[in-house]
Short mmCIF file of C-alpha atoms and ligand atoms in Angstrom, two decimals:
data_model
loop_
_atom_site.label_atom_id
_atom_site.label_comp_id
_atom_site.label_asym_id
_atom_site.label_seq_id
_atom_site.Cartn_x
_atom_site.Cartn_y
_atom_site.Cartn_z
CA MET N 1 -0.33 0.25 0.28
CA PRO N 2 1.71 3.68 -1.24
CA VAL N 3 1.75 5.75 2.01
CA THR N 4 -1.07 8.29 1.23
CA GLU N 5 -2.67 10.45 3.60
CA ASP N 6 -5.23 7.87 3.66
CA ALA N 7 -3.25 4.74 4.38
CA ARG N 8 -1.71 6.15 7.17
CA ALA N 9 -4.97 7.33 9.28
CA SER N 10 -6.68 3.85 8.18
CA ALA N 11 -3.20 1.87 9.67
CA TRP N 12 -4.65 3.81 12.88
CA ASP N 13 -7.59 3.96 14.28
CA GLY N 14 -7.87 7.68 14.80
CA ARG N 15 -9.47 7.89 17.86
CA ARG N 16 -6.17 8.03 20.29
CA VAL N 17 -3.86 9.41 17.97
CA GLN N 18 -4.11 11.52 14.62
CA LEU N 19 -0.83 11.24 13.44
CA ASP N 20 -0.88 13.98 10.55
CA ARG N 21 -1.87 16.69 13.11
CA LEU N 22 1.19 15.39 14.96
CA GLY N 23 4.51 18.07 14.49
CA LEU N 24 6.22 15.71 15.89
CA ALA N 25 9.31 12.78 14.76
CA ALA N 26 6.61 9.45 15.67
CA ALA N 27 5.07 6.64 14.24
CA VAL N 28 3.45 3.56 15.51
CA VAL N 29 4.79 -0.18 16.07
CA ASP N 30 2.81 -3.13 16.33
CA TRP N 31 4.65 -4.67 19.02
CA ALA N 32 4.13 -8.26 17.96
CA ASP N 33 5.57 -8.84 15.11
CA GLY N 34 7.53 -4.94 14.50
CA THR N 35 4.91 -3.59 11.61
CA LEU N 36 5.91 0.01 11.14
CA VAL N 37 1.79 1.08 10.94
CA GLY N 38 2.36 4.41 10.39
CA ALA N 39 4.44 7.61 11.28
CA THR N 40 3.68 11.05 11.28
CA ASP N 41 5.57 13.72 7.87
CA VAL N 42 8.98 14.48 10.25
CA GLY N 43 8.98 10.36 11.52
CA LEU N 44 9.19 9.53 7.53
CA ARG N 45 11.94 11.48 7.20
CA VAL N 46 13.72 11.45 10.13
CA LEU N 47 13.52 6.93 9.25
CA ARG N 48 14.63 7.74 5.58
CA ARG N 49 17.30 9.65 6.05
CA VAL N 50 18.30 7.20 8.89
CA GLY N 51 18.26 4.75 6.55
CA VAL N 52 14.92 3.10 7.15
CA ALA N 53 12.76 2.30 3.71
CA THR N 54 9.65 4.11 4.48
CA HIS N 55 7.99 4.25 0.92
CA GLU N 56 4.83 1.78 1.80
CA LEU N 57 3.72 1.66 4.99
CA PRO N 58 2.73 -0.79 6.92
CA ARG N 59 6.35 -2.72 6.28
CA PRO N 60 8.30 -4.60 8.87
CA LEU N 61 11.03 -2.68 10.86
CA PRO N 62 14.55 -3.54 10.56
CA PRO N 63 14.62 -6.37 12.75
CA GLU N 64 17.82 -4.54 14.35
CA LEU N 65 16.09 -1.78 15.24
CA PHE N 66 12.82 -3.81 16.49
CA ASP N 67 15.18 -6.14 18.24
CA LEU N 68 16.93 -2.78 19.80
CA LEU N 69 13.06 -1.50 21.10
CA ARG N 70 12.40 -4.34 22.82
CA SER N 71 15.37 -5.07 24.37
CA ALA N 72 15.31 -1.57 26.57
CA PRO N 73 12.42 -0.67 28.96
CA LEU N 74 9.48 1.25 27.22
CA GLY N 75 10.25 4.91 27.89
CA GLU N 76 14.03 4.56 27.86
CA PRO N 77 15.73 7.10 24.85
CA LEU N 78 18.08 4.55 22.78
CA GLU N 79 20.93 4.58 19.66
CA TRP N 80 20.52 2.76 16.04
CA ASN N 81 22.75 2.91 13.30
CA ALA N 82 21.37 1.43 10.52
CA PRO N 83 23.82 -1.68 8.56
CA GLY N 84 25.94 -0.08 6.67
CA VAL N 85 24.76 3.51 6.76
CA SER N 86 27.76 6.24 8.01
CA GLU N 87 28.04 6.63 11.72
CA ASP N 88 27.92 10.57 11.58
CA VAL N 89 23.93 10.10 11.43
CA CYS N 90 21.87 7.64 14.06
CA LEU N 91 18.32 7.48 14.61
CA GLY N 92 17.17 8.32 18.57
CA CYS N 93 14.44 6.95 19.43
CA THR N 94 11.56 6.01 22.19
CA GLY N 95 9.00 4.19 22.36
CA TYR N 96 5.79 4.60 24.78
CA PRO N 97 2.62 2.33 24.79
CA LEU N 98 0.24 2.88 22.90
CA GLY N 99 -3.11 0.68 24.34
CA PRO N 100 -2.33 -3.13 24.24
CA ASP N 101 -0.18 -4.24 20.85
CA HIS N 102 1.41 -1.39 19.73
CA VAL N 103 3.88 1.56 20.36
CA PHE N 104 4.34 4.91 20.25
CA VAL N 105 8.03 5.86 19.03
CA VAL N 106 9.46 9.35 19.47
CA MET N 107 12.08 10.30 17.82
CA ARG N 108 14.93 12.17 16.49
CA GLU N 109 17.68 11.90 14.46
CA LEU N 110 21.56 12.70 16.39
CA SER N 111 24.82 13.86 14.63
CA ARG N 112 28.05 12.10 15.73
CA GLN N 113 28.77 15.17 17.94
CA HIS N 114 25.22 15.29 19.24
CA ARG N 115 25.81 11.61 20.25
CA GLU N 116 29.05 12.61 21.91
CA LEU N 117 28.05 15.48 23.53
CA SER N 118 24.38 13.81 24.81
CA ARG N 119 26.69 10.88 26.40
CA ARG N 120 29.02 12.79 28.17
CA LEU N 121 26.22 14.83 29.11
CA HIS N 122 24.35 11.86 30.65
CA ARG N 123 27.23 10.35 32.08
CA GLN N 124 27.96 14.10 34.40
CA ARG N 125 24.28 13.24 35.33
CA LEU N 126 24.88 9.93 36.45
CA GLU N 127 27.76 11.27 38.68
CA ILE N 128 26.13 14.35 39.73
CA THR N 129 23.10 12.45 40.68
CA GLY N 130 25.55 9.48 42.36
CA ARG N 131 28.02 12.57 44.63
CA LEU N 132 24.53 13.78 45.57
CA VAL N 133 23.35 10.41 47.29
CA ALA N 134 26.78 9.59 48.94
CA SER N 135 26.00 13.56 50.56
CA ILE N 136 22.63 12.91 51.40
CA VAL N 137 23.52 9.13 53.13
CA HIS N 138 26.09 10.71 54.92
CA ASP N 139 24.91 13.45 55.85
CA LEU N 140 21.48 11.40 57.25
CA ARG N 141 23.11 8.37 58.78
CA ALA N 142 25.56 10.78 62.04
CA PRO N 143 22.20 11.38 63.01
CA LEU N 144 19.42 8.87 62.45
CA ALA N 145 22.22 6.50 64.13
CA SER N 146 22.42 8.82 67.16
CA MET N 147 18.75 8.29 67.45
CA VAL N 148 18.95 4.72 67.28
CA PHE N 149 21.18 4.45 69.66
CA ASN N 150 19.70 6.75 71.76
CA ALA N 151 15.59 5.29 71.25
CA GLU N 152 17.57 1.28 71.92
CA ALA N 153 18.81 3.38 75.33
CA LEU N 154 15.64 3.83 76.11
CA SER N 155 13.57 1.37 74.82
CA GLY N 156 12.56 -0.86 78.50
CA ARG N 157 15.45 0.36 80.47
CA VAL N 158 13.20 3.84 81.72
CA ALA N 159 12.80 1.87 85.19
CA GLU N 160 16.24 1.86 85.45
CA LEU N 161 17.63 4.78 84.33
CA ALA N 162 18.32 8.27 86.76
CA PRO N 163 15.50 11.12 85.87
CA VAL N 164 18.41 13.25 84.89
CA GLN N 165 20.06 10.03 82.25
CA ILE N 166 16.65 9.80 80.89
CA GLU N 167 16.35 13.98 80.04
CA GLU N 168 20.61 13.75 78.77
CA VAL N 169 19.23 10.93 75.75
CA VAL N 170 15.77 12.81 74.98
CA ASP N 171 18.33 16.31 74.48
CA ASP N 172 20.41 13.95 72.16
CA LEU N 173 17.89 12.65 70.51
CA ALA N 174 15.93 16.13 70.02
CA VAL N 175 19.52 17.07 68.84
CA ALA N 176 19.93 14.66 65.92
CA ALA N 177 15.89 15.51 65.13
CA ARG N 178 16.92 18.90 64.49
CA ARG N 179 20.03 18.45 62.60
CA LEU N 180 17.75 15.96 60.24
CA ARG N 181 14.89 19.34 60.60
CA VAL N 182 17.91 20.88 59.01
CA THR N 183 18.83 18.71 56.32
CA VAL N 184 15.51 18.11 54.90
CA ASP N 185 14.44 21.29 54.72
CA GLY N 186 17.69 22.52 53.38
CA LEU N 187 16.33 19.59 50.60
CA LEU N 188 13.56 21.04 50.18
CA GLY N 189 15.16 24.91 49.39
CA PHE N 190 17.28 23.05 46.62
CA ALA N 191 15.01 21.23 45.00
CA ARG N 192 12.91 24.66 45.15
CA LEU N 193 14.75 27.50 44.11
CA GLY N 194 14.87 27.03 40.23
CA PRO N 195 15.02 29.47 37.27
CA ARG N 196 11.15 30.52 37.98
CA ASP N 197 10.03 32.59 35.43
CA ARG N 198 13.06 35.05 33.95
CA VAL N 199 11.30 38.20 33.30
CA GLN N 200 13.83 42.17 33.91
CA ALA N 201 14.52 42.37 37.51
CA SER N 202 15.45 45.96 38.44
CA ILE N 203 18.71 45.85 40.01
CA ASP N 204 17.69 48.75 41.86
CA GLU N 205 14.35 46.71 43.24
CA VAL N 206 16.01 43.55 43.62
CA PHE N 207 18.41 46.36 45.92
CA GLU N 208 16.01 47.24 48.19
CA ARG N 209 14.38 44.06 48.98
CA ILE N 210 17.08 42.60 49.85
CA SER N 211 18.41 45.06 52.22
CA GLY N 212 14.83 44.57 53.63
CA LEU N 213 15.25 41.12 53.96
CA VAL N 214 18.78 41.32 55.96
CA ARG N 215 17.80 44.55 58.14
CA PRO N 216 16.17 43.00 60.94
CA ILE N 217 19.88 40.51 60.81
CA PHE N 218 22.52 42.72 60.00
CA ARG N 219 20.54 45.51 62.80
CA ALA N 220 20.88 43.18 65.57
CA ARG N 221 24.53 41.89 64.76
CA GLY N 222 26.07 45.82 63.87
CA HIS N 223 26.82 44.61 60.03
CA VAL N 224 26.08 47.71 57.41
CA LEU N 225 25.10 46.64 53.98
CA THR N 226 25.97 49.24 50.88
CA VAL N 227 24.32 48.62 47.81
CA ALA N 228 25.46 50.50 44.63
CA ARG N 229 25.18 50.19 40.89
CA GLY N 230 27.41 51.80 37.44
CA PRO N 231 25.28 53.45 34.84
CA GLY N 232 24.65 50.33 32.53
CA ALA N 233 23.66 48.19 34.90
CA THR N 234 19.60 48.19 34.95
CA SER N 235 18.18 45.11 34.65
CA VAL N 236 18.71 41.46 34.33
CA ALA N 237 17.06 39.00 33.06
CA ALA N 238 16.14 36.99 35.44
CA SER N 239 13.44 35.40 38.08
CA PRO N 240 13.62 38.44 40.42
CA LEU N 241 12.57 35.97 43.07
CA VAL N 242 15.87 33.73 42.35
CA VAL N 243 18.51 36.80 42.62
CA GLU N 244 17.10 37.80 45.46
CA GLN N 245 17.71 34.95 46.85
CA ILE N 246 21.18 34.21 46.58
CA LEU N 247 22.15 37.89 46.63
CA ALA N 248 20.42 37.16 50.76
CA ASN N 249 22.40 34.58 51.56
CA LEU N 250 25.28 35.25 50.52
CA ALA N 251 24.79 37.89 52.78
CA LEU N 252 24.05 35.94 55.53
CA ASN N 253 26.88 34.05 55.16
CA ALA N 254 29.07 36.71 55.52
CA SER N 255 27.20 38.06 58.74
CA GLU N 256 27.57 34.38 60.11
CA ALA N 257 30.99 33.89 59.13
CA ALA N 258 31.98 37.04 60.77
CA GLY N 259 33.01 37.82 64.74
CA GLY N 260 32.14 40.95 65.11
CA PRO N 261 30.54 43.94 62.71
CA ILE N 262 31.44 43.93 59.36
CA THR N 263 30.70 45.92 55.54
CA VAL N 264 28.70 43.16 52.99
CA ALA N 265 29.10 45.67 50.12
CA MET N 266 27.28 44.52 46.65
CA GLU N 267 28.13 46.31 43.69
CA ALA N 268 26.82 45.78 40.19
CA ARG N 269 28.39 46.73 36.45
CA ALA N 270 27.62 45.83 33.10
CA VAL N 271 29.98 43.73 32.20
CA PRO N 272 31.77 45.35 29.20
CA GLY N 273 33.13 44.12 26.03
CA SER N 274 30.69 40.94 25.80
CA ALA N 275 28.45 39.53 22.60
CA ARG N 276 25.59 39.41 24.97
CA PRO N 277 25.25 42.15 27.58
CA ARG N 278 25.99 40.71 30.91
CA ILE N 279 25.77 42.41 34.39
CA ARG N 280 28.25 41.72 37.15
CA ILE N 281 27.03 41.75 41.06
CA ARG N 282 30.07 41.44 43.27
CA VAL N 283 29.19 40.93 47.15
CA ARG N 284 32.10 41.89 49.03
CA ASP N 285 32.78 42.08 52.70
CA ASP N 286 34.99 42.54 55.21
CA GLY N 287 35.40 39.28 57.34
CA PRO N 288 37.38 36.28 58.03
CA GLY N 289 37.25 35.83 54.93
CA ILE N 290 37.95 31.87 53.55
CA ALA N 291 40.32 29.60 54.42
CA GLY N 292 42.81 28.57 51.98
CA GLU N 293 42.08 24.76 52.19
CA VAL N 294 38.48 25.81 52.43
CA ARG N 295 37.69 27.96 49.19
CA PRO N 296 37.54 24.22 46.96
CA HIS N 297 34.91 23.31 48.97
CA VAL N 298 31.98 25.41 49.21
CA PHE N 299 30.38 25.06 46.41
CA GLN N 300 30.15 21.13 46.91
CA PRO N 301 26.47 20.03 48.03
CA PHE N 302 26.44 19.76 51.79
CA PHE N 303 30.17 21.15 52.53
CA THR N 304 30.22 23.65 55.82
CA THR N 305 31.93 24.45 58.30
CA LYS N 306 28.48 25.49 60.35
CA ASP N 307 27.08 23.53 63.09
CA THR N 308 23.58 24.61 62.20
CA GLY N 309 25.30 24.90 58.03
CA THR N 310 23.56 22.73 55.66
CA GLY N 311 26.27 22.97 53.32
CA LEU N 312 23.26 23.77 49.98
CA GLY N 313 23.05 27.78 50.56
CA LEU N 314 25.85 27.98 47.41
CA THR N 315 26.00 24.27 45.61
CA THR N 316 21.77 26.33 44.98
CA ALA N 317 22.50 29.81 44.94
CA ARG N 318 25.58 28.39 41.62
CA GLU N 319 22.90 26.10 39.78
CA ALA N 320 20.74 29.05 40.35
CA ALA N 321 22.22 30.90 38.64
CA ARG N 322 23.85 29.03 35.91
CA GLU N 323 20.34 27.92 34.99
CA LEU N 324 19.38 31.43 34.07
CA GLY N 325 22.60 31.85 31.53
CA GLY N 326 24.93 33.38 34.24
CA ASP N 327 27.48 32.15 36.95
CA LEU N 328 28.28 32.51 40.93
CA ARG N 329 31.89 32.61 41.27
CA LEU N 330 34.56 32.97 44.47
CA GLU N 331 36.85 35.72 43.67
CA PRO N 332 40.84 34.97 44.25
CA VAL N 333 41.84 36.21 47.25
CA ASP N 334 43.39 40.41 47.02
CA ALA N 335 44.68 42.31 49.04
CA ALA N 336 41.00 43.71 50.47
CA PRO N 337 40.38 41.18 53.55
CA GLY N 338 37.29 38.93 53.19
CA ALA N 339 35.38 37.11 51.42
CA CYS N 340 34.56 38.09 47.21
CA PHE N 341 31.62 36.39 45.31
CA THR N 342 30.78 37.67 41.83
CA LEU N 343 27.05 36.87 40.27
CA GLU N 344 26.58 36.86 36.73
CA LEU N 345 23.56 37.33 34.47
CA PRO N 346 22.42 37.89 31.28
CA ALA N 347 21.39 41.90 31.53
CA GLY N 348 18.28 43.40 30.93
CA PRO N 349 17.63 45.17 28.26
CA PRO N 350 18.66 48.93 27.94
CA ASP N 351 16.41 51.26 30.59
CA GLU N 352 15.75 54.68 29.50
CA ARG N 353 15.08 56.19 32.83
CA ALA N 354 18.27 54.67 33.62
CA SER N 355 20.25 56.77 36.24
CA GLY N 356 23.14 58.47 35.08
CA GLY N 357 25.69 57.43 37.64
CA ASP N 358 26.44 55.37 40.60
CA ARG N 359 23.75 55.02 43.44
CA PRO N 360 24.75 54.30 46.86
P1 ADP K 401 26.02 26.41 54.49
O1 ADP K 401 26.07 28.18 54.59
O2 ADP K 401 24.83 25.54 54.87
O3 ADP K 401 27.37 26.07 55.70
P2 ADP K 401 27.07 27.01 52.07
O4 ADP K 401 26.88 26.70 50.68
O5 ADP K 401 26.54 28.17 51.81
O6 ADP K 401 26.07 26.70 53.13
O7 ADP K 401 28.37 27.97 52.70
C1 ADP K 401 29.47 26.83 52.96
C2 ADP K 401 30.48 27.02 53.49
O8 ADP K 401 31.04 28.17 52.43
C3 ADP K 401 29.77 27.74 54.21
O9 ADP K 401 30.22 26.96 55.82
C4 ADP K 401 31.56 28.35 54.72
O10 ADP K 401 31.98 28.03 55.47
C5 ADP K 401 32.20 29.30 53.62
N1 ADP K 401 31.54 30.58 53.48
C6 ADP K 401 30.17 31.33 52.55
N2 ADP K 401 30.34 32.43 52.16
C7 ADP K 401 31.47 33.25 53.38
C8 ADP K 401 31.95 34.08 53.81
N3 ADP K 401 31.75 35.34 53.12
N4 ADP K 401 32.53 34.37 54.68
C9 ADP K 401 33.17 33.35 54.84
N5 ADP K 401 33.20 32.13 54.76
C10 ADP K 401 31.66 31.53 53.97
#
């Protein structure tokens, strides 16, 4: 049967999927015998380019491709190279169940560079996930072990223990439980801080809200927050909420590291000479700074030097900055005291109403 609109429409019952209406590369395969029963126009083009004949449907899929599809659970992405076709082009495909007898296959054409890149990213993701899981386990295990130990100490022995001993064990239990709560809260924050809606976030407004946010703590501890911006640094293309959380995190970190009153200075500048305009917001404090042996670890998940820290603040902040197309860096040590971080983000469009000079 030649591939005509009618043939493809009748290849599937038309009630569940109307292939011709789909603008993606997709095909329907009979799961019993590997017959390619239908495909979208884009799907047919992709199949032809990777070496699969499509001139008459229904027709059997190449047996190697059908075997590959059946070899992995549905939903798992697969890559296939037609025998005799250049390795530079290959088919990426993922099958999804479509009723009891058919599979809906979403496809894309992959170039060699594309494949190598996607493999590298996949490997990296696995590594990061593995490290993250290991750190979570590490962070949860100690307080959990302490709780189990203390609960067992109490179990069935309450009558033998003096009230003061019971109080000690219960106190330890409470400390471990609080520690767990801090970790879990940190994980929730880690999951939540993402690139929400990207809008033109005004630097002045972001600075104003951060000042309000940290004011009570800064006032109580005698710290000072100063903000300034250069003439071109009026807005960033980002979610203001995320930018505020990143900057507030940096300010609070500086405050927590300080033994006494400090000044935290935030300064936004347009980055000159780059193809796409960017804004650099430098956050410098004059506190104790970050020791040489600590510096390489500050962005690692769960690295903290604080008793009640989660070690997720900077990890989360940097991830969020990167998702917005920017970055967060710890600046090298220079003559000035304290620590200095730089948040870089894509600039918003030029603001006609921008003020001329710096804003103290
Ligand atoms: P947490 O605040 O929970 O420790 P972070 O990821 O925010 O987690 O910070 C990691 C570590 O980086 C902190 O424990 C601290 O040792 C160090 N640090 C971050 N900012 C500063 C700063 N401004 N001054 C000194 N140390 C800092």
